Every structure is written in structure tokens, then in C-alpha cells.
Amino acid sequence: MANFVFDISIVETDPGHPESPFSPPDDWTGSLEDYRGWLRTQFKASPWVRQRLAIAARRY
């Protein structure tokens, strides 16, 4: 899938998924709280993550 087109009905959070901004690194072993912290860090650092999260949240 291209970086500019994505299916907002699928939010991939499995570790190591290369096309998902919501996917932690491949070697991820953290808890749900750790994931939330990681996602917040990604949200603050990347306009692309903010945009994708806003679009996904708007769907729901």
C-alpha cells in the first residue's frame, strides 16, 4: 500500500508492521501502558502519525 492511501477500517498494531504508524518496532515486548507511551511519543514527533490517527479516530 502506498504511503498516501490506506484503509482506515484497519488499524494495524502488530509489532514490526512496516506500513503502519501505529505498529511498534519488531522487537517490541512492552505492555499496553508502554504501547500508549510509545504511541504518544510517535504522535508528538511525527505529523504523519498525527494525521493518520486523526483520520482513524474520525472514522470511529
PDB file of C-alpha atoms in Angstrom:
ATOM      1  CA  MET A   1       0.000   0.000   0.000  1.00  0.00           C
ATOM      2  CA  ALA A   2       1.263   3.481  -0.776  1.00  0.00           C
ATOM      3  CA  ASN A   3       2.016   5.966   1.992  1.00  0.00           C
ATOM      4  CA  PHE A   4      -0.799   8.208   0.799  1.00  0.00           C
ATOM      5  CA  VAL A   5      -3.621   5.679   0.530  1.00  0.00           C
ATOM      6  CA  PHE A   6      -4.724   3.470   3.388  1.00  0.00           C
ATOM      7  CA  ASP A   7      -7.767   1.596   4.623  1.00  0.00           C
ATOM      8  CA  ILE A   8      -8.994   3.414   7.733  1.00  0.00           C
ATOM      9  CA  SER A   9     -11.064   0.414   8.774  1.00  0.00           C
ATOM     10  CA  ILE A  10      -7.829  -1.453   9.591  1.00  0.00           C
ATOM     11  CA  VAL A  11      -5.542  -0.133  12.310  1.00  0.00           C
ATOM     12  CA  GLU A  12      -2.520  -2.450  12.355  1.00  0.00           C
ATOM     13  CA  THR A  13      -0.788  -2.519  15.764  1.00  0.00           C
ATOM     14  CA  ASP A  14       1.212  -5.743  15.452  1.00  0.00           C
ATOM     15  CA  PRO A  15       4.918  -5.156  16.092  1.00  0.00           C
ATOM     16  CA  GLY A  16       7.088  -4.698  13.038  1.00  0.00           C
ATOM     17  CA  HIS A  17       4.380  -3.850  10.504  1.00  0.00           C
ATOM     18  CA  PRO A  18       6.328  -1.589   8.114  1.00  0.00           C
ATOM     19  CA  GLU A  19       3.389   0.365   6.665  1.00  0.00           C
ATOM     20  CA  SER A  20       1.572   1.218   9.885  1.00  0.00           C
ATOM     21  CA  PRO A  21       2.475   4.236  12.018  1.00  0.00           C
ATOM     22  CA  PHE A  22       0.666   2.500  14.907  1.00  0.00           C
ATOM     23  CA  SER A  23       2.956  -0.530  14.804  1.00  0.00           C
ATOM     24  CA  PRO A  24       5.805  -0.580  17.345  1.00  0.00           C
ATOM     25  CA  PRO A  25       9.281  -1.899  16.473  1.00  0.00           C
ATOM     26  CA  ASP A  26       9.680  -5.544  15.519  1.00  0.00           C
ATOM     27  CA  ASP A  27      11.281  -6.479  18.851  1.00  0.00           C
ATOM     28  CA  TRP A  28       8.504  -4.888  20.962  1.00  0.00           C
ATOM     29  CA  THR A  29       7.795  -6.603  24.309  1.00  0.00           C
ATOM     30  CA  GLY A  30       6.089  -3.786  26.235  1.00  0.00           C
ATOM     31  CA  SER A  31       2.740  -3.719  27.992  1.00  0.00           C
ATOM     32  CA  LEU A  32      -0.391  -1.838  26.934  1.00  0.00           C
ATOM     33  CA  GLU A  33       0.731   1.150  29.034  1.00  0.00           C
ATOM     34  CA  ASP A  34       4.157   1.019  27.376  1.00  0.00           C
ATOM     35  CA  TYR A  35       2.445   0.989  23.964  1.00  0.00           C
ATOM     36  CA  ARG A  36       0.377   4.043  24.872  1.00  0.00           C
ATOM     37  CA  GLY A  37       3.544   5.865  25.908  1.00  0.00           C
ATOM     38  CA  TRP A  38       5.281   4.830  22.689  1.00  0.00           C
ATOM     39  CA  LEU A  39       2.297   5.991  20.606  1.00  0.00           C
ATOM     40  CA  ARG A  40       2.223   9.343  22.422  1.00  0.00           C
ATOM     41  CA  THR A  41       5.911   9.802  21.622  1.00  0.00           C
ATOM     42  CA  GLN A  42       5.246   8.983  17.961  1.00  0.00           C
ATOM     43  CA  PHE A  43       2.274  11.376  17.957  1.00  0.00           C
ATOM     44  CA  LYS A  44       4.407  14.252  19.258  1.00  0.00           C
ATOM     45  CA  ALA A  45       7.285  13.558  16.879  1.00  0.00           C
ATOM     46  CA  SER A  46       5.522  12.931  13.566  1.00  0.00           C
ATOM     47  CA  PRO A  47       2.917  14.979  11.691  1.00  0.00           C
ATOM     48  CA  TRP A  48       2.231  11.863   9.583  1.00  0.00           C
ATOM     49  CA  VAL A  49       1.224   9.886  12.709  1.00  0.00           C
ATOM     50  CA  ARG A  50      -0.965  12.763  13.934  1.00  0.00           C
ATOM     51  CA  GLN A  51      -2.747  12.927  10.593  1.00  0.00           C
ATOM     52  CA  ARG A  52      -3.294   9.165  10.348  1.00  0.00           C
ATOM     53  CA  LEU A  53      -4.524   8.968  13.951  1.00  0.00           C
ATOM     54  CA  ALA A  54      -6.931  11.853  13.426  1.00  0.00           C
ATOM     55  CA  ILE A  55      -8.359  10.227  10.309  1.00  0.00           C
ATOM     56  CA  ALA A  56      -8.695   6.839  12.017  1.00  0.00           C
ATOM     57  CA  ALA A  57     -10.307   8.418  15.102  1.00  0.00           C
ATOM     58  CA  ARG A  58     -12.722  10.392  12.952  1.00  0.00           C
ATOM     59  CA  ARG A  59     -13.916   7.147  11.377  1.00  0.00           C
ATOM     60  CA  TYR A  60     -14.989   5.880  14.795  1.00  0.00           C
TER      61      TYR A  60
END
